Amino acid sequence: MHGINLNETATDSFLQSADWDEAYRRLCLYLRAHGLRGDRRIARLANRVIDSVDRTDAKWRDMHPTRIALTCINDASRAWFGALGENVELEEGGAKEINGKLAMLVLQDSVEWSDHFLNPTLPEDTRKIMQAKMVMRGPNFSLASMSPRPMDYGPLALLATETLPRWDWWPVTKAVVFWFCIYWLVFFVLRGGV
Amino acid sequence: MSSKRYHHLLNITAETLSTRRAVFLGLAGIVTLAGSTLAVQSLGKEGWLWSEWLALPIFVLLFAQLATGWAISILGFAGLISRKPYNILDVAKIAEEAGAAGGAPKQLPPTALLFPVYNENMDRVIAGIEKMWQSLEKTGSAASFDVFILSDSNKADAWVAEEWAWFRFCSKWNAFGRVFYRHRHPNIHGKSGNIADFCRNWGQGYRYMIVFDADSIISGREMVRLVQAMEAKPSIGIIQTLPRLVLGTTLFRRFLQFTTSIAGGLFATGTNYWQLSCGSYWGHNAIVRVAPFMAFCDLPELPATAGKSHILSHDTVEAALMRKAGYEVWIACDAEESYEEGPPHLTDALKRDRRWCQGNLQHIWFLFARDINFANRLHIFFGLMGYLGSPLWLVLLILTWISGAMRVSGNPFLDGLRDEIVDRPVAPAWQLLGLTLVLLFMPKVISFIVHLDDSRKFGGFIRMSISWFADAFLSMLFAPVLMLFHTRFVIEIMLGRKVAWLTQNRDDQGLTLGESLLTYGWVSALGVGAAVATWFYVPDSFWWFMPLFAGWMAAVPLAWLTSHEGISTRAMKWRIFATPEEIEMPEVLKGLNQTRPVTNFPTAPWVQALISPFGLALHVALLRKRRPGSEEPLPEFDALHDKLLKSGPESLTDPERIKLLTNTDGLTRLHEELWSMRDGELPASLKPVLAQDLEPRLVYRCVSRQAALADAAAMAESEVEAAATAKEDSDTKDLDKLGAEPAGAT
């Protein structure tokens, strides 16, 4: 099973650099953000991650220790969740690391992850419960079409879409003005007559 | 007892429908005719002014609207005392009695409970779902129901808060696999698009869906009854319950609660009398048969000239389409445990009215559409008149005012315009006034009478009477204000203008005096101006117009006072506007008026999805395209990335945050990059975020079921741990001295 190589140790000069101190502090914060508790436990795990770095590896060249440490723990985490969910059939689109982290989150109140996170020798009952929670039972998509049926809006739409746009407003306006004048003319003639 | 007594519900004939419609329309028509005749008589035989000619048809239309309300209340009264009521949920009793007669009760078909949310207060939404969940568990049929929280939120913080609220709920109730969360982006076609999206993706798996609003509540028992009723009568497409307004704390909300509580049942029964199987749908607190809904009820596009081609107010149209397809739509007047919350103050009510107004005006396209049921055309017409009635009323008042002014002698400006003074008969005018008052107040009187038996539920006879008078008084004051705003809405919508509201949506804080002045100052000023003008130009009619002007003048203090809890608390203490739900709170509502926060974010919620490993995992797991590499690369990623790193997460706008949150690869890259950055490179605002305790339990611990236990245990554990670690350290030092490996890993 994947996990941190706990046996590897590092030289004092490597660990004493200020950059590595910064990486160590960041790593502790990152582990705390994973719900791990207990300063000493977190410190121990952070140390193990840093200790596991093979500083002779060319891929770390020119890389800041913080990035190296975070890359290491993310790789280790991916591998750990991958191994944990080896036989787990996820739902479509599921990713073992994502589902695993959610399972870890679900079990926050019942499992003390500070003792188990990234540990290759996970107790069997914890492993089983973790694997069970990795499956996010969502309703599977059962795609179906739903499309509108044609609607005949009747005379109003006919008026709005066909008649009015083609309407020549100028003759209508002239007619309205003409009859309005006639109306007032007749009205005043009648009043004058009275 | 035989279930035959409910069989009249199973077969609604065309004759029954047409007879009932004839009774309803005939009743309203006769009264309208009487009112119109009296109006004509009161104007006399000669000397009509032009303004009176114009006012008469408007008067007839508005009087018909008044008569319709009166006829519904009369029919409602008849329905309430009927020995053979048409309460559609009674068909569920056929199934119940069949189950009781022999054999095990039939298992309910799969039903989805849909909660569309849009930037809502998730504390309240989740609290409501919890209450319904518990209520369903008690029915023994909970396994048939799945819950879907369908988010259309377009604010990043609201979105992430919803995810954590969903997670907290599922953790607490072990509801993974039965309660689902789905976020939709972009939120095309609003709520109707949201429901249609559910139907397209999961609809086939469910026979029914019960649609809720974010603040809706239906008890488990009622949901089971709804499903049983649908099962008993397969021709039903939709059953709409009559939600009661509850949980009000402000005076405005409690006033609305009392009004709907005392009169809602009467009007619903009256409406049900003439509608029966041709009812309407209000978009929430209703059960829908999924298959015909998917087949027939997707909303068509409006004609091209309609400007905005999408239908805003979908429910009425969906009911019409369901009827067009041959399925029945019912209003369940007897659904007792269906609730929702009303707007907390006048401004919120007006905001809602603005949306409804635009939606209802759009329905005009369906008024003459082919194959639409007559009852649905009536619904559409009544809906239109609900808002067009306001400008018509205003025009009528202006014309009446002008007519009055033109008949006053000695007016230097108007003398030239007026006709000769003609003596008008007085008796018909008084008769018309009497008839109008009867139409206005009889529904209220009837609603009072039907509740005399259960006045205890409203605080007792005396308190119910005081509440009734206060309700009539407040209605009288609010009506002219609503009339002005509705008129403004209609004009603005016609001109295609948008409204900028001067207040924020703050349910619990009410309106400030400044906000009230800015929003309603013009109404009060208009009231004062109109009163002064009337005093000088139409002194004879001054007191007739006074109720109208009083409402306008009081708009500012009225809106302000009714938006606060202070005066309402006193009223509640004296049981003024008390409702049955206040006197005896139903189990499903208990605790909802004091909801506790579901989540407690140490940062802005969306930053959790960016920084917290669990926040990211939760967010990505709930994205549709969540497999890295399964989506298109975000073109703006580099720009957003640079902006975020330069100015911090708070510098991103909501649309930019949403872009990041919808992109799995981009978000994951940013998350890893931020954690890998050196202290000196980190944006200043993110340094404290990374440095603070991002422990996920802190987000939802505040209300976690196990939180209390965990806290107690943590205290004990820390002591044990400290002792154990001290011992372990000492052992490790010993081992190191011996050159051994570090102590065991587990």
Short mmCIF file of C-alpha atoms in Angstrom, two decimals, chain A residues 6-7 19 22 25-26 29-30 32-38 40-41 44 48 64 66-67 70-71 74 78 91-95 97-99 101-102 104-106 108-112 115-116 119 121 123 133 136-157 160-161 165 191 194, chain B residues 148 164 166-167 174 176-177 180 196 199-202 204-205 293-305 321 324 364-366 368-370 372 416 419 613-614 617-618 620-621 626-627 671-679 682 690-691 693-697 700-701 704 706 717 721 725 728-729 741 743 745-746:
data_model
loop_
_atom_site.label_atom_id
_atom_site.label_comp_id
_atom_site.label_asym_id
_atom_site.label_seq_id
_atom_site.Cartn_x
_atom_site.Cartn_y
_atom_site.Cartn_z
CA LEU A 6 8.70 6.47 7.23
CA ASN A 7 12.17 5.07 7.24
CA ASP A 19 13.22 27.75 3.79
CA GLU A 22 8.81 27.76 6.27
CA ARG A 25 5.07 25.51 8.99
CA ARG A 26 3.00 25.53 5.81
CA LEU A 29 -1.22 24.33 8.39
CA TYR A 30 -2.16 22.18 5.41
CA ARG A 32 -4.58 21.02 10.09
CA ALA A 33 -6.85 22.05 7.23
CA HIS A 34 -7.39 18.32 6.67
CA GLY A 35 -8.99 18.09 10.08
CA LEU A 36 -5.97 16.60 11.79
CA ARG A 37 -5.69 17.50 15.45
CA GLY A 38 -2.96 17.59 18.04
CA ARG A 40 2.54 16.94 18.15
CA ARG A 41 0.82 14.49 15.84
CA ARG A 44 5.31 14.30 13.48
CA ARG A 48 7.88 12.49 8.09
CA HIS A 64 11.21 26.09 -3.15
CA THR A 66 7.30 24.78 0.40
CA ARG A 67 6.34 23.69 -3.08
CA LEU A 70 3.14 20.38 -0.76
CA THR A 71 3.79 18.45 -3.96
CA ASN A 74 -0.43 15.86 -2.48
CA ARG A 78 -3.44 10.88 -4.09
CA GLU A 91 -20.11 6.64 -9.57
CA GLU A 92 -19.62 8.10 -13.00
CA GLY A 93 -17.27 11.07 -12.87
CA GLY A 94 -16.07 10.21 -9.37
CA ALA A 95 -12.41 10.59 -8.46
CA GLU A 97 -9.06 11.47 -4.08
CA ILE A 98 -12.16 13.68 -4.10
CA ASN A 99 -14.49 10.93 -2.87
CA LYS A 101 -11.58 13.32 1.09
CA LEU A 102 -15.33 13.55 1.36
CA MET A 104 -12.77 11.53 5.48
CA LEU A 105 -14.90 14.59 6.05
CA VAL A 106 -18.02 12.51 6.70
CA GLN A 108 -14.56 13.48 10.99
CA ASP A 109 -16.54 12.96 14.15
CA SER A 110 -16.07 9.23 14.41
CA VAL A 111 -12.49 8.58 13.23
CA GLU A 112 -9.40 10.25 14.64
CA ASP A 115 -3.61 8.76 13.72
CA HIS A 116 -4.52 7.37 10.31
CA ASN A 119 -0.80 5.70 7.10
CA THR A 121 -1.54 0.33 7.79
CA PRO A 123 -7.16 -0.62 10.72
CA LYS A 133 -18.38 6.26 2.49
CA MET A 136 -21.40 9.01 -3.24
CA ARG A 137 -24.73 7.46 -4.04
CA GLY A 138 -26.22 10.08 -6.26
CA PRO A 139 -29.28 9.59 -8.41
CA ASN A 140 -27.94 8.42 -11.71
CA PHE A 141 -28.78 10.65 -14.60
CA SER A 142 -31.67 9.25 -16.60
CA LEU A 143 -31.59 11.75 -19.39
CA ALA A 144 -34.89 12.47 -21.08
CA SER A 145 -35.98 15.11 -23.49
CA MET A 146 -38.38 17.83 -22.45
CA SER A 147 -39.14 20.27 -25.18
CA PRO A 148 -41.98 22.70 -25.75
CA ARG A 149 -44.81 21.83 -28.06
CA PRO A 150 -45.75 24.30 -30.74
CA MET A 151 -48.24 26.87 -29.52
CA ASP A 152 -50.72 28.73 -31.69
CA TYR A 153 -51.16 32.08 -29.99
CA GLY A 154 -54.18 32.96 -32.09
CA PRO A 155 -55.33 36.35 -33.34
CA LEU A 156 -53.36 38.45 -30.85
CA ALA A 157 -50.04 37.04 -32.01
CA ALA A 160 -48.64 41.59 -33.21
CA THR A 161 -46.32 39.60 -35.43
CA PRO A 165 -45.23 45.34 -38.21
CA ARG A 191 -72.19 74.79 -28.58
CA VAL A 194 -76.84 76.66 -28.25
CA PHE B 148 -33.40 17.66 -4.32
CA TRP B 164 -21.77 22.94 3.17
CA TRP B 166 -26.27 20.17 2.27
CA PHE B 167 -23.24 18.29 3.55
CA ASN B 174 -27.20 10.05 7.40
CA PHE B 176 -26.43 10.66 1.63
CA GLY B 177 -28.17 9.00 -1.26
CA PHE B 180 -29.19 15.61 -3.29
CA ALA B 196 -37.17 21.53 -16.30
CA CYS B 199 -37.01 16.73 -15.16
CA ARG B 200 -34.56 16.24 -18.01
CA ASN B 201 -31.89 14.71 -15.80
CA TRP B 202 -33.76 12.77 -13.16
CA GLN B 204 -37.81 9.66 -15.34
CA GLY B 205 -36.96 8.16 -12.00
CA PHE B 293 -45.47 17.58 -17.08
CA MET B 294 -42.40 16.58 -19.08
CA ALA B 295 -44.44 15.68 -22.13
CA PHE B 296 -46.68 18.72 -22.33
CA CYS B 297 -45.65 21.50 -19.96
CA ASP B 298 -42.31 22.76 -21.22
CA LEU B 299 -42.88 26.43 -21.78
CA PRO B 300 -43.14 27.61 -25.37
CA GLU B 301 -41.33 30.69 -26.55
CA LEU B 302 -43.44 33.82 -26.75
CA PRO B 303 -44.03 35.51 -30.10
CA ALA B 304 -41.03 37.44 -31.32
CA THR B 305 -42.67 40.82 -30.71
CA LEU B 321 -50.79 23.38 -20.76
CA LYS B 324 -54.76 21.42 -22.65
CA ILE B 364 -51.98 38.19 -22.36
CA TRP B 365 -50.45 36.15 -25.21
CA PHE B 366 -52.26 33.08 -23.95
CA PHE B 368 -56.58 34.05 -27.15
CA ALA B 369 -54.25 31.12 -27.79
CA ARG B 370 -55.81 28.11 -29.44
CA ILE B 372 -56.64 26.80 -24.05
CA GLY B 416 -65.48 77.60 -19.04
CA ASP B 419 -71.70 72.13 -18.59
CA PRO B 613 -8.83 20.85 0.95
CA PHE B 614 -12.23 19.58 2.07
CA ALA B 617 -13.27 18.31 -2.50
CA LEU B 618 -16.87 19.02 -1.53
CA VAL B 620 -15.65 19.55 -6.99
CA ALA B 621 -17.63 16.47 -6.01
CA ARG B 626 -16.02 17.17 -11.97
CA ARG B 627 -13.53 14.82 -13.53
CA HIS B 671 -5.73 25.66 -4.69
CA GLU B 672 -2.47 23.79 -5.05
CA GLU B 673 -0.60 26.86 -6.19
CA LEU B 674 -1.77 29.00 -3.27
CA TRP B 675 -0.73 26.39 -0.73
CA SER B 676 2.65 25.97 -2.45
CA MET B 677 3.51 29.65 -2.52
CA ARG B 678 6.17 31.09 -0.28
CA ASP B 679 5.03 33.36 2.52
CA LEU B 682 1.14 35.10 -0.96
CA LEU B 690 -3.92 30.12 5.55
CA ALA B 691 -2.64 30.83 9.03
CA ASP B 693 -7.58 27.21 11.72
CA LEU B 694 -9.29 25.81 8.63
CA GLU B 695 -10.34 22.69 10.42
CA PRO B 696 -13.54 21.61 8.63
CA ARG B 697 -15.43 20.80 11.78
CA TYR B 700 -20.42 22.96 10.62
CA ARG B 701 -19.67 22.11 14.23
CA SER B 704 -23.59 19.25 14.36
CA GLN B 706 -22.14 15.17 17.53
CA GLU B 717 -8.96 13.53 25.13
CA GLU B 721 -3.23 12.89 24.74
CA THR B 725 2.52 12.24 23.99
CA GLU B 728 5.80 8.77 23.71
CA ASP B 729 8.36 11.57 23.32
CA GLU B 741 13.41 3.71 14.04
CA ALA B 743 7.88 4.72 17.16
CA ALA B 745 2.78 4.83 13.01
CA THR B 746 -0.61 3.88 14.27
#
